[in-house]
C-alpha cells in the first residue's frame, strides 16, 4: 500500500494551543479517506499544512513523496478548505475561468463540464454574490477538480447542501476515486455520509490520532449481540456489566466465541429468546467512543 | 510562465470588475473632458457676445491649434493628483481583493508567492497604462473640441525632439503613478485591508506634499538629497522640469536629476520589496 500523504510527529501550535500534537499518519494512495474529529481536533490545521498554507511547528510531512507546500506537489492537488468565497462581481463561470487562468489553463479546463458535474449549469451566469452556502460549496468542488488533480482535499464538502445535493456530491466523490483514480481526502461532521463514502478514516482528537483504519474494521470492532428476549431482567442478570437495555432489547458486548455458551445459559435460566443477531457499530458510536474520553477536559 | 499566468489572471479578473475600472481609469478622463468642453463653450459664449459688438477691424483672427503641442502638454500633466487618487481605487481592488474576498487560498497552491505579488503589480501597471492612454485620448479630443469651438485651424507638429520629450514625459508619469500605487500594495499586504490600501497612500501623499512646502524652512532646496529622497512628488517635478527645460531646470542644482531618479527608485522598490518580504512569511490560511 503506497502512501500519498505521510506525517510524522506533526505538531502545530498557536501560542499556547496545540492544534496538532505529534500526529503520525499514513494515507494510502487511491480511494476516499475521511478525517474526522470534533471541532478543534486539528483537521483544518492538518489540511492547511498539507496545502502549504501554513508551516508546521515541528515534525515531518510529505505529500506525494515531496515536502508539503512544494509548488510541484501543490500543482497536482485540488482543494476546498471551508466554504470557499469568490469576488462577488464574478459569475460562477467567470470564477472558474479566472481560476483556470491563474492555474495556467486554457480551454482544457472545461469549466462548463465541471459546472454541469456539480449541478451549477443553470446558475453559471449568475453573480456569486447571490449564491447560497451550498452553491458556493459546489463551485468550490468544481474549482478543486477542474485542474484534474491526483489528490483532492475537501473540507466539509457537503456543508450547507440539501439532501439531494449531498447524494450527488457523494456520487461525485465516489466516482472520482473509482473511475478517475483520484485520491480524495475529506473532512466532514456528517458521519453517516463519511461511513457511506469513505474507505478508511482517521479520527483525530485534540491534535492526536485517536483511531485509524478501514471503516469496516472500525465498525466491526464495536459489534454487539442484540437479544430480543423475555424477561430482559434475567438476561441482564446473566450478562452483568456486559449488557445494556436498548429499544426493548439487550445489547451484549461479548466476543463471538462466547455467544453459544451465553445462549445456552439463558435457555437454561428459562429465558425465551425471540431473536439474536450481531449488530455492527456505526461510525458515530466509534467516533463518540474515541473522542468522548477527553471531551470533558475541553477548555 | 507562472508569472505570465499570474498577470493574465489578475488582469482578466480586473477587467470583470467594471465598477473599479469605471472609477479608476474612465471617470477622470471623461469628467475632465466634459469639464473642458463645457468651460470652452462657456468662454466662447462670453467672447462671442463681446466680439459681435466690436468693429470688424478690431476682431482677432482665429489662430491655429497645434495638436502635437497639445499632446506634449497633456503628457506633462498626466500624473496629476486627481488621476493618482482615482487610480488608487483599481489598485486597491487588485492588491487587497484577495484579502477582502478570502481568495488567496484558491490561488496560492499553484503559484509561488513572488509570482502572485508580481502578477498583481503587473496587472496594476497595465491598468495605469490604460488610464494614462485614456487621459491622453481625452486631452486630444478636448483639444480638437476646443479648436472646433473657437474656430481654430489645426496643425500637427510632432518632430523627433517633441516625440522624445513626449516619450520621456509619458514614461516619467508612468513611473510616478506606479510608484504611488505601490504604497497601496504595501498597505494592503501588511494590514490585509482594502480601506488601508486606499487611504494610506493618500495620507502619505498629502503629508509629503505639505512637508515639501515647508522644506525651504529647513534650508532644503528642490533637487537636494533630502527633498529628492523624502518627497517623490518633488523628484517627479524635477525630472519633468529637466525634460521640459525652461526656468526651473536652469535653477536646479547640479546632479538634481540623478538624485530625483534615486528618490523615485527608492519609493518604488522599497514598498514593493517590503510587501514581497512580508507576503512570503504571511499566514494566508486566514485572510
Coordinates of C-alpha atoms in Angstrom, one line a residue:
Chain A
X1 CA 0.0 0.0 0.0
X2 CA 1.8 3.2 -1.2
X3 CA 1.1 6.4 0.7
X4 CA 0.1 9.6 -0.8
X5 CA 0.5 11.5 2.5
X6 CA 2.9 10.7 5.3
X7 CA 3.1 12.7 8.5
X8 CA 5.5 12.0 11.4
X9 CA 5.3 13.8 14.7
X10 CA 3.5 16.6 13.1
X11 CA 2.9 19.5 15.6
X12 CA 1.4 22.9 15.1
X13 CA 1.0 25.4 17.9
X14 CA -0.8 28.7 18.0
X15 CA 0.5 30.4 21.1
X16 CA -0.4 28.0 24.0
X17 CA -2.8 26.0 21.9
X18 CA -1.5 22.8 20.3
X19 CA -3.7 22.3 17.2
X20 CA -1.7 19.2 16.2
X21 CA 0.2 17.3 18.7
X22 CA 2.7 14.8 17.3
X23 CA 0.4 13.4 14.6
X24 CA 1.8 10.5 12.7
X25 CA -0.5 9.4 9.9
X26 CA -0.2 7.5 6.6
X27 CA -2.9 8.0 4.0
X28 CA -2.9 5.4 1.2
X29 CA -3.0 6.3 -2.5
X30 CA -6.4 5.8 -4.1
X31 CA -9.8 5.7 -2.6
X32 CA -11.6 8.1 -0.3
X33 CA -10.1 8.8 3.1
X34 CA -12.0 10.5 5.8
X35 CA -10.5 12.7 8.6
X36 CA -12.9 13.0 11.5
X37 CA -12.8 14.8 14.7
X38 CA -14.7 17.2 16.9
X39 CA -14.3 21.0 16.4
X40 CA -10.7 21.9 17.3
X41 CA -9.4 18.4 16.7
X42 CA -6.9 19.7 14.2
X43 CA -8.5 18.7 10.9
X44 CA -8.3 22.1 9.2
X45 CA -4.9 22.7 10.5
X46 CA -3.7 19.4 9.0
X47 CA -5.3 20.3 5.6
X48 CA -3.7 23.8 5.6
X49 CA -0.3 22.2 6.3
X50 CA -0.7 19.7 3.5
X51 CA -1.6 22.6 1.1
X52 CA 1.4 24.6 2.2
X53 CA -0.8 27.4 3.6
X54 CA 0.9 27.2 7.0
X55 CA 4.1 25.7 8.2
X56 CA 4.2 23.1 11.0
X57 CA 5.9 23.9 14.2
X58 CA 7.6 20.5 14.3
X59 CA 7.5 17.2 12.6
X60 CA 7.7 15.9 9.0
X61 CA 5.1 15.9 6.3
X62 CA 5.3 14.5 2.8
X63 CA 2.7 14.7 0.1
X64 CA 3.2 12.5 -3.0
X65 CA 6.8 12.0 -1.9
X66 CA 7.7 15.7 -1.6
X67 CA 7.6 18.2 1.3
X68 CA 4.2 19.7 1.7
X69 CA 3.9 23.1 0.1
X70 CA 6.3 22.3 -2.7
X71 CA 4.8 24.0 -5.8
X72 CA 5.5 20.9 -7.9
X73 CA 3.2 19.0 -5.5
X74 CA 0.5 21.6 -4.9
X75 CA 0.0 21.9 -8.6
X76 CA -1.1 18.3 -8.6
X77 CA -3.6 18.9 -5.8
X78 CA -7.1 20.3 -5.7
X79 CA -8.6 21.6 -2.5
X80 CA -11.6 23.2 -0.9
X81 CA -11.0 24.5 2.6
X82 CA -14.1 25.5 4.5
X83 CA -16.7 27.4 2.5
X84 CA -14.9 29.0 -0.4
X85 CA -15.5 32.6 -1.3
X86 CA -15.1 34.4 -4.6
X87 CA -15.1 38.0 -5.7
X88 CA -18.8 38.9 -5.7
X89 CA -18.7 40.6 -9.1
X90 CA -17.8 37.4 -10.8
X91 CA -20.4 34.9 -12.1
X92 CA -19.8 31.2 -11.4
X93 CA -18.5 30.7 -15.0
X94 CA -16.2 33.7 -14.6
X95 CA -14.9 32.5 -11.2
X96 CA -13.8 29.2 -12.8
X97 CA -12.4 31.0 -15.8
X98 CA -10.3 33.2 -13.5
X99 CA -9.0 30.2 -11.5
X100 CA -8.2 28.4 -14.8
X101 CA -6.1 31.3 -15.9
X102 CA -4.4 31.5 -12.5
X103 CA -3.6 27.9 -12.8
X104 CA -2.2 28.3 -16.3
X105 CA -5.0 26.5 -18.0
X106 CA -7.0 27.5 -21.1
X107 CA -9.9 25.7 -22.8
X108 CA -8.7 22.4 -21.3
X109 CA -10.2 23.5 -18.0
X110 CA -13.6 22.5 -19.4
X111 CA -15.3 24.9 -17.0
X112 CA -18.8 24.2 -18.4
X113 CA -18.4 20.5 -18.0
X114 CA -17.4 20.9 -14.3
X115 CA -20.2 23.3 -13.7
X116 CA -22.6 20.7 -15.1
X117 CA -21.0 17.9 -13.0
X118 CA -21.6 19.8 -9.7
X119 CA -25.1 20.9 -10.9
X120 CA -24.5 24.6 -11.5
X121 CA -25.2 24.8 -15.2
X122 CA -28.4 26.9 -14.7
X123 CA -26.6 29.2 -12.3
X124 CA -23.4 29.5 -14.4
X125 CA -24.1 33.1 -15.4
X126 CA -25.3 34.4 -12.0
X127 CA -23.1 36.5 -9.9
X128 CA -21.7 34.5 -6.9
X129 CA -22.8 37.3 -4.5
X130 CA -26.3 35.7 -4.6
X131 CA -25.2 32.1 -4.1
X132 CA -26.2 30.1 -1.1
X133 CA -23.6 28.3 1.0
X134 CA -24.4 25.0 -0.7
X135 CA -23.9 26.6 -4.2
X136 CA -20.6 28.0 -3.0
X137 CA -19.6 24.5 -1.9
X138 CA -20.5 23.1 -5.3
X139 CA -18.5 25.8 -7.1
X140 CA -15.6 25.2 -4.7
X141 CA -15.6 21.5 -5.6
X142 CA -15.7 22.3 -9.3
X143 CA -12.7 24.6 -8.8
X144 CA -10.9 21.9 -6.9
X145 CA -11.5 19.3 -9.6
X146 CA -11.1 21.4 -12.7
X147 CA -7.3 21.1 -12.6
X148 CA -7.6 17.3 -12.8
X149 CA -5.5 16.8 -9.6
X150 CA -4.1 13.5 -8.4
X151 CA -5.1 14.3 -4.8
X152 CA -8.1 16.3 -3.7
X153 CA -8.6 17.7 -0.2
X154 CA -12.2 18.6 0.7
X155 CA -13.1 20.2 4.0
X156 CA -16.8 19.7 4.7
X157 CA -17.8 19.3 1.0
X158 CA -21.5 18.8 1.8
X159 CA -21.8 21.6 4.3
X160 CA -25.0 23.7 3.6
X161 CA -26.3 21.3 0.9
X162 CA -29.8 19.9 0.7
X163 CA -30.3 16.0 0.8
X164 CA -30.3 15.6 -3.0
X165 CA -27.2 17.7 -3.2
X166 CA -25.5 15.6 -0.6
X167 CA -26.3 12.5 -2.5
X168 CA -25.0 14.0 -5.8
X169 CA -21.8 15.0 -4.0
X170 CA -21.3 11.6 -2.5
X171 CA -21.7 10.0 -6.0
X172 CA -19.3 12.5 -7.5
X173 CA -16.7 11.8 -4.8
X174 CA -17.0 8.1 -5.2
X175 CA -16.7 8.3 -9.0
X176 CA -13.6 10.4 -8.7
X177 CA -11.9 7.7 -6.7
X178 CA -13.4 4.7 -8.5
X179 CA -13.4 6.0 -12.1
X180 CA -10.8 8.7 -12.3
X181 CA -8.3 7.2 -9.9
X182 CA -8.1 10.3 -7.8
X183 CA -7.2 10.1 -4.1
X184 CA -9.8 12.1 -2.1
X185 CA -9.2 13.2 1.5
X186 CA -12.2 14.7 3.1
X187 CA -13.3 16.0 6.5
X188 CA -16.9 16.0 7.5
X189 CA -19.1 16.2 10.5
X190 CA -21.7 14.1 8.7
X191 CA -20.6 10.7 10.0
X192 CA -23.3 8.8 8.1
X193 CA -22.0 10.3 4.8
X194 CA -18.4 9.5 5.8
X195 CA -19.4 5.9 6.5
X196 CA -21.1 5.6 3.2
X197 CA -18.4 7.3 1.0
X198 CA -15.0 6.6 2.7
X199 CA -12.8 3.5 2.5
X200 CA -10.7 4.4 5.5
X201 CA -10.9 7.0 8.2
X202 CA -8.7 8.7 10.8
X203 CA -10.3 10.1 14.0
X204 CA -8.4 13.0 15.4
X205 CA -8.9 14.3 18.9
X206 CA -7.1 17.3 20.3
X207 CA -4.5 17.1 17.7
X208 CA -3.7 13.4 18.2
X209 CA -4.7 10.3 16.3
X210 CA -7.4 8.6 18.3
X211 CA -8.2 5.8 15.8
X212 CA -7.4 4.9 12.2
X213 CA -8.3 2.1 9.8
X214 CA -10.8 0.7 7.3
X215 CA -14.4 1.8 8.0
X216 CA -15.5 -1.8 8.1
X217 CA -12.8 -2.8 10.6
X218 CA -13.5 0.2 12.9
X219 CA -17.3 -0.5 13.0
X220 CA -16.8 -4.3 13.3
X221 CA -14.6 -3.9 16.4
X222 CA -17.6 -2.4 18.2
X223 CA -20.1 -5.1 17.2
X224 CA -22.6 -6.4 19.8
X225 CA -25.1 -9.2 20.1
X226 CA -28.7 -7.9 20.1
X227 CA -31.0 -10.1 22.1
X228 CA -34.8 -9.8 22.0
X229 CA -35.8 -11.9 24.9
X230 CA -38.2 -12.3 27.9
X231 CA -37.7 -11.4 30.6
X232 CA -35.0 -8.8 29.9
X233 CA -34.1 -8.6 33.6
X234 CA -33.0 -12.2 33.6
X235 CA -30.7 -11.5 30.5
X236 CA -29.2 -8.5 32.3
X237 CA -28.6 -10.6 35.4
X238 CA -26.7 -13.2 33.4
X239 CA -24.6 -10.6 31.4
X240 CA -23.9 -8.2 34.3
X241 CA -21.9 -5.1 33.1
X242 CA -21.5 -6.5 29.6
X243 CA -25.2 -6.0 28.9
X244 CA -27.4 -2.9 28.4
X245 CA -31.1 -2.4 27.5
X246 CA -31.7 -0.6 24.3
X247 CA -35.1 -0.3 22.5
X248 CA -36.7 -3.3 24.2
X249 CA -33.7 -5.5 23.6
X250 CA -30.4 -6.3 25.4
X251 CA -27.1 -5.3 23.7
X252 CA -24.4 -7.8 24.8
X253 CA -20.8 -6.7 24.5
X254 CA -19.2 -10.2 24.2
X255 CA -16.8 -11.9 21.8
X256 CA -18.5 -14.0 19.1
X257 CA -16.9 -17.2 20.6
X258 CA -18.9 -16.7 23.8
X259 CA -22.2 -16.4 22.1
X260 CA -23.2 -20.1 22.1
X261 CA -22.5 -20.5 25.8
X262 CA -24.4 -17.4 26.6
X263 CA -27.5 -18.5 24.6
X264 CA -27.4 -22.0 26.3
X265 CA -27.1 -20.4 29.8
X266 CA -30.1 -18.1 29.0
X267 CA -32.2 -21.0 27.9
X268 CA -31.3 -23.0 31.0
X269 CA -32.4 -20.0 33.0
X270 CA -35.8 -20.2 31.4
X271 CA -35.4 -17.1 29.1
X272 CA -37.5 -17.1 25.9
X273 CA -35.2 -15.8 23.1
X274 CA -37.2 -14.3 20.2
X275 CA -34.1 -13.1 18.2
X276 CA -30.4 -13.0 18.5
X277 CA -28.2 -11.1 15.9
X278 CA -24.9 -9.4 15.6
X279 CA -25.1 -5.6 15.2
X280 CA -22.0 -3.7 13.9
X281 CA -21.2 -0.4 15.5
X282 CA -21.8 2.6 13.3
X283 CA -19.2 5.2 12.7
X284 CA -21.0 7.6 15.0
X285 CA -20.6 5.3 18.0
X286 CA -17.0 4.7 17.2
X287 CA -16.4 8.4 16.9
X288 CA -18.2 9.1 20.2
X289 CA -16.2 6.4 21.9
X290 CA -12.9 7.6 20.6
X291 CA -13.5 11.3 21.2
X292 CA -15.5 11.3 24.4
X293 CA -12.7 10.3 26.8
X294 CA -11.2 13.7 26.9
X295 CA -14.2 15.7 25.8
X296 CA -14.8 16.8 29.4
X297 CA -11.4 18.3 29.6
X298 CA -12.0 20.6 26.7
X299 CA -11.4 24.2 27.7
Chain B
X1 CA 5.3 31.1 -17.5
X2 CA 3.8 31.0 -14.0
X3 CA 4.4 34.8 -13.7
X4 CA 2.6 35.3 -17.0
X5 CA -0.3 33.1 -15.7
X6 CA -0.5 35.4 -12.6
X7 CA -0.5 38.6 -14.6
X8 CA -3.1 37.2 -17.1
X9 CA -5.4 36.0 -14.3
X10 CA -5.1 39.3 -12.3
X11 CA -5.7 41.4 -15.4
X12 CA -8.7 39.3 -16.5
X13 CA -10.2 39.5 -13.1
X14 CA -9.7 43.3 -13.0
X15 CA -11.4 43.5 -16.4
X16 CA -14.5 41.8 -14.9
X17 CA -14.6 44.4 -12.1
X18 CA -16.4 47.1 -14.1
X19 CA -17.1 49.3 -11.1
X20 CA -13.4 49.5 -10.2
X21 CA -12.4 50.2 -13.8
X22 CA -15.0 52.9 -14.2
X23 CA -13.8 54.8 -11.2
X24 CA -10.1 54.2 -11.6
X25 CA -9.5 54.8 -15.3
X26 CA -12.6 56.1 -17.0
X27 CA -14.0 58.7 -14.6
X28 CA -11.2 61.2 -14.5
X29 CA -10.7 61.5 -18.3
X30 CA -14.4 61.6 -19.1
X31 CA -15.2 64.2 -16.4
X32 CA -12.1 66.1 -17.3
X33 CA -13.1 66.1 -21.0
X34 CA -16.7 67.1 -20.2
X35 CA -15.5 70.0 -18.0
X36 CA -13.0 71.2 -20.6
X37 CA -15.7 71.2 -23.3
X38 CA -18.2 72.9 -21.1
X39 CA -15.7 75.5 -20.0
X40 CA -14.7 76.3 -23.6
X41 CA -18.3 76.6 -24.7
X42 CA -19.0 79.0 -21.8
X43 CA -15.9 81.1 -22.7
X44 CA -16.8 81.1 -26.4
X45 CA -20.3 82.2 -25.5
X46 CA -19.0 85.2 -23.5
X47 CA -16.4 86.1 -26.1
X48 CA -18.9 85.9 -28.9
X49 CA -21.2 88.3 -27.1
X50 CA -18.3 90.9 -26.9
X51 CA -16.9 90.2 -30.4
X52 CA -20.2 90.8 -32.2
X53 CA -20.2 94.3 -30.8
X54 CA -16.6 95.1 -31.9
X55 CA -15.9 96.8 -35.2
X56 CA -14.7 94.3 -37.7
X57 CA -11.1 95.7 -37.9
X58 CA -10.7 95.1 -34.1
X59 CA -11.7 91.5 -34.2
X60 CA -8.9 89.0 -33.6
X61 CA -8.2 86.4 -36.3
X62 CA -8.9 82.9 -35.3
X63 CA -5.5 81.2 -34.8
X64 CA -4.2 77.7 -35.3
X65 CA -4.1 74.9 -32.8
X66 CA -1.0 72.6 -32.7
X67 CA -2.3 69.1 -31.7
X68 CA 1.3 67.9 -31.3
X69 CA 1.9 70.6 -28.6
X70 CA -1.4 69.7 -27.0
X71 CA -0.3 66.1 -26.7
X72 CA 3.0 67.1 -25.2
X73 CA 1.3 69.4 -22.7
X74 CA -1.1 66.6 -21.8
X75 CA 1.8 64.2 -21.2
X76 CA 3.2 66.8 -18.8
X77 CA 0.0 66.9 -16.8
X78 CA -0.7 63.1 -16.7
X79 CA 0.5 62.3 -13.1
X80 CA -2.0 64.8 -11.6
X81 CA -3.4 64.3 -8.1
X82 CA -6.9 63.5 -9.3
X83 CA -5.7 60.7 -11.5
X84 CA -3.5 59.3 -8.8
X85 CA -6.4 59.3 -6.3
X86 CA -8.8 57.6 -8.7
X87 CA -6.3 55.0 -10.0
X88 CA -5.9 54.1 -6.4
X89 CA -9.4 52.5 -6.4
X90 CA -8.4 50.0 -9.1
X91 CA -5.1 49.4 -7.4
X92 CA -6.6 48.8 -4.0
X93 CA -9.1 46.4 -5.6
X94 CA -6.3 44.4 -7.1
X95 CA -3.9 44.5 -4.1
X96 CA -6.4 43.9 -1.3
X97 CA -9.1 42.0 -3.2
X98 CA -7.8 38.6 -2.2
X99 CA -7.7 39.5 1.5
X100 CA -11.2 41.1 1.3
X101 CA -12.8 38.1 -0.5
X102 CA -10.7 35.5 1.2
X103 CA -9.5 34.1 -2.1
X104 CA -5.8 33.8 -1.5
X105 CA -6.2 30.1 -0.6
X106 CA -7.7 29.4 -4.1
X107 CA -4.6 30.6 -5.9
X108 CA -1.6 30.2 -3.6
X109 CA -1.4 26.4 -4.0
X110 CA -0.4 26.6 -7.7
X111 CA 1.9 29.5 -7.9
X112 CA 4.8 31.0 -6.0
X113 CA 4.2 33.9 -3.7
X114 CA 6.6 36.2 -5.5
X115 CA 4.8 35.4 -8.8
X116 CA 1.5 36.2 -7.2
X117 CA 2.6 39.6 -6.0
X118 CA 4.4 40.4 -9.2
X119 CA 1.2 39.3 -11.1
X120 CA -0.7 41.9 -9.1
X121 CA 1.8 44.6 -9.8
X122 CA 1.8 43.7 -13.5
X123 CA -2.0 44.0 -13.7
X124 CA -1.9 47.4 -12.0
X125 CA 0.8 48.6 -14.4
X126 CA -1.4 47.6 -17.3
X127 CA -4.3 49.4 -15.7
X128 CA -2.1 52.5 -15.3
X129 CA -1.0 52.3 -18.9
X130 CA -4.7 52.1 -20.0
X131 CA -5.5 55.1 -17.6
X132 CA -2.7 57.2 -19.0
X133 CA -3.6 56.5 -22.6
X134 CA -7.3 57.3 -21.9
X135 CA -6.1 60.6 -20.3
X136 CA -4.1 61.4 -23.4
X137 CA -7.0 60.5 -25.7
X138 CA -9.3 62.7 -23.6
X139 CA -6.7 65.6 -23.9
X140 CA -6.5 65.2 -27.7
X141 CA -10.3 65.1 -28.0
X142 CA -10.6 68.1 -25.7
X143 CA -8.0 70.0 -27.9
X144 CA -9.9 69.2 -31.0
X145 CA -13.2 70.2 -29.4
X146 CA -11.6 73.4 -28.3
X147 CA -10.4 74.1 -31.8
X148 CA -13.8 73.5 -33.2
X149 CA -15.5 75.7 -30.6
X150 CA -13.2 78.6 -31.2
X151 CA -13.0 78.1 -34.9
X152 CA -9.2 77.3 -35.0
X153 CA -7.5 75.6 -37.8
X154 CA -5.4 72.5 -36.9
X155 CA -1.8 71.6 -37.3
X156 CA 0.2 68.7 -36.1
X157 CA 3.9 69.3 -35.4
X158 CA 5.4 66.3 -33.8
X159 CA 9.1 66.2 -34.8
X160 CA 11.8 64.0 -33.3
X161 CA 12.5 66.4 -30.4
X162 CA 8.9 66.6 -29.5
X163 CA 8.5 62.9 -29.8
X164 CA 11.4 62.3 -27.5
X165 CA 10.1 64.8 -24.9
X166 CA 6.7 63.2 -25.2
X167 CA 8.1 59.7 -24.7
X168 CA 10.2 60.7 -21.7
X169 CA 7.3 62.6 -20.1
X170 CA 4.9 59.7 -20.6
X171 CA 7.5 57.3 -19.1
X172 CA 8.1 59.6 -16.2
X173 CA 4.3 59.9 -15.5
X174 CA 4.0 56.1 -15.6
X175 CA 6.8 55.7 -13.1
X176 CA 5.4 58.3 -10.8
X177 CA 1.9 56.8 -10.8
X178 CA 3.2 53.2 -10.3
X179 CA 5.5 54.4 -7.5
X180 CA 2.5 56.0 -5.7
X181 CA 0.3 52.9 -6.2
X182 CA 2.9 50.5 -4.8
X183 CA 2.3 52.2 -1.5
X184 CA -1.2 50.6 -1.7
X185 CA 0.5 47.2 -2.3
X186 CA 2.5 47.6 0.9
X187 CA -0.5 48.8 2.9
X188 CA -2.8 46.0 1.6
X189 CA -0.2 43.3 2.4
X190 CA 0.6 44.4 5.9
X191 CA -2.9 45.4 7.0
X192 CA -5.0 42.9 4.8
X193 CA -7.4 45.8 4.5
X194 CA -8.8 47.5 1.3
X195 CA -9.5 50.7 3.2
X196 CA -5.9 50.9 4.3
X197 CA -4.8 50.3 0.7
X198 CA -7.0 53.3 -0.3
X199 CA -6.2 55.7 2.5
X200 CA -2.6 55.0 3.5
X201 CA -1.1 56.2 0.1
X202 CA -3.5 59.2 0.2
X203 CA -2.4 60.2 3.7
X204 CA 1.3 59.7 2.8
X205 CA 0.9 61.7 -0.4
X206 CA -0.9 64.6 1.2
X207 CA 1.7 64.6 4.1
X208 CA 4.6 64.6 1.7
X209 CA 3.0 67.5 -0.3
X210 CA 2.6 69.6 2.9
X211 CA 6.1 68.8 4.2
X212 CA 7.6 69.6 0.8
X213 CA 6.1 73.1 1.1
X214 CA 7.9 73.6 4.4
X215 CA 11.3 72.1 3.1
X216 CA 12.8 75.6 2.4
X217 CA 12.3 76.5 6.1
X218 CA 14.9 73.7 6.8
X219 CA 17.2 75.0 4.2
X220 CA 16.4 72.2 1.7
X221 CA 16.2 73.3 -1.9
X222 CA 14.4 71.5 -4.7
X223 CA 16.9 69.0 -6.1
X224 CA 18.9 68.5 -2.9
X225 CA 19.2 65.0 -1.4
X226 CA 16.7 65.4 1.4
X227 CA 13.9 66.7 -0.8
X228 CA 14.6 64.1 -3.5
X229 CA 14.7 61.2 -1.1
X230 CA 11.8 62.2 1.1
X231 CA 9.4 63.7 -1.5
X232 CA 8.9 61.6 -4.6
X233 CA 6.4 64.2 -5.9
X234 CA 9.3 66.7 -5.9
X235 CA 11.5 64.2 -7.6
X236 CA 8.9 63.8 -10.3
X237 CA 8.7 67.6 -10.7
X238 CA 12.5 67.9 -11.0
X239 CA 12.7 65.3 -13.7
X240 CA 9.7 66.9 -15.5
X241 CA 11.4 70.2 -15.5
X242 CA 14.6 68.7 -16.8
X243 CA 12.7 67.2 -19.7
X244 CA 10.8 70.4 -20.5
X245 CA 13.8 72.7 -20.0
X246 CA 13.0 76.3 -19.1
X247 CA 13.5 78.4 -16.0
X248 CA 13.0 75.8 -13.3
X249 CA 15.5 73.4 -15.0
X250 CA 18.0 76.3 -15.1
X251 CA 17.9 76.9 -11.3
X252 CA 18.2 73.3 -10.2
X253 CA 21.5 72.3 -8.5
X254 CA 24.0 70.0 -10.4
X255 CA 23.1 66.4 -10.1
X256 CA 19.5 67.0 -9.2
X257 CA 18.3 64.7 -12.0
X258 CA 20.2 61.7 -10.7
X259 CA 19.1 62.4 -7.1
X260 CA 15.5 62.6 -8.4
X261 CA 15.9 59.2 -10.2
X262 CA 17.3 57.8 -6.9
X263 CA 14.3 59.2 -5.0
X264 CA 11.7 57.7 -7.3
X265 CA 13.6 54.4 -7.4
X266 CA 13.7 54.3 -3.6
X267 CA 10.0 54.9 -3.3
X268 CA 9.2 52.4 -6.0
X269 CA 11.4 49.5 -5.0
X270 CA 11.2 49.9 -1.2
X271 CA 7.4 49.4 -0.9
X272 CA 7.4 46.6 -3.4
X273 CA 10.2 44.6 -1.8
X274 CA 8.9 45.2 1.7
X275 CA 5.4 43.9 0.6
X276 CA 7.1 40.9 -1.0
X277 CA 9.1 40.1 2.1
X278 CA 6.0 40.4 4.3
X279 CA 3.8 38.4 1.9
X280 CA 6.3 35.5 1.8
X281 CA 6.1 34.9 5.5
X282 CA 2.4 35.7 5.8
X283 CA -0.1 33.1 7.1
X284 CA -2.7 33.0 4.4
X285 CA -4.9 30.4 5.9
X286 CA -7.0 33.2 7.4
X287 CA -7.3 36.1 5.0

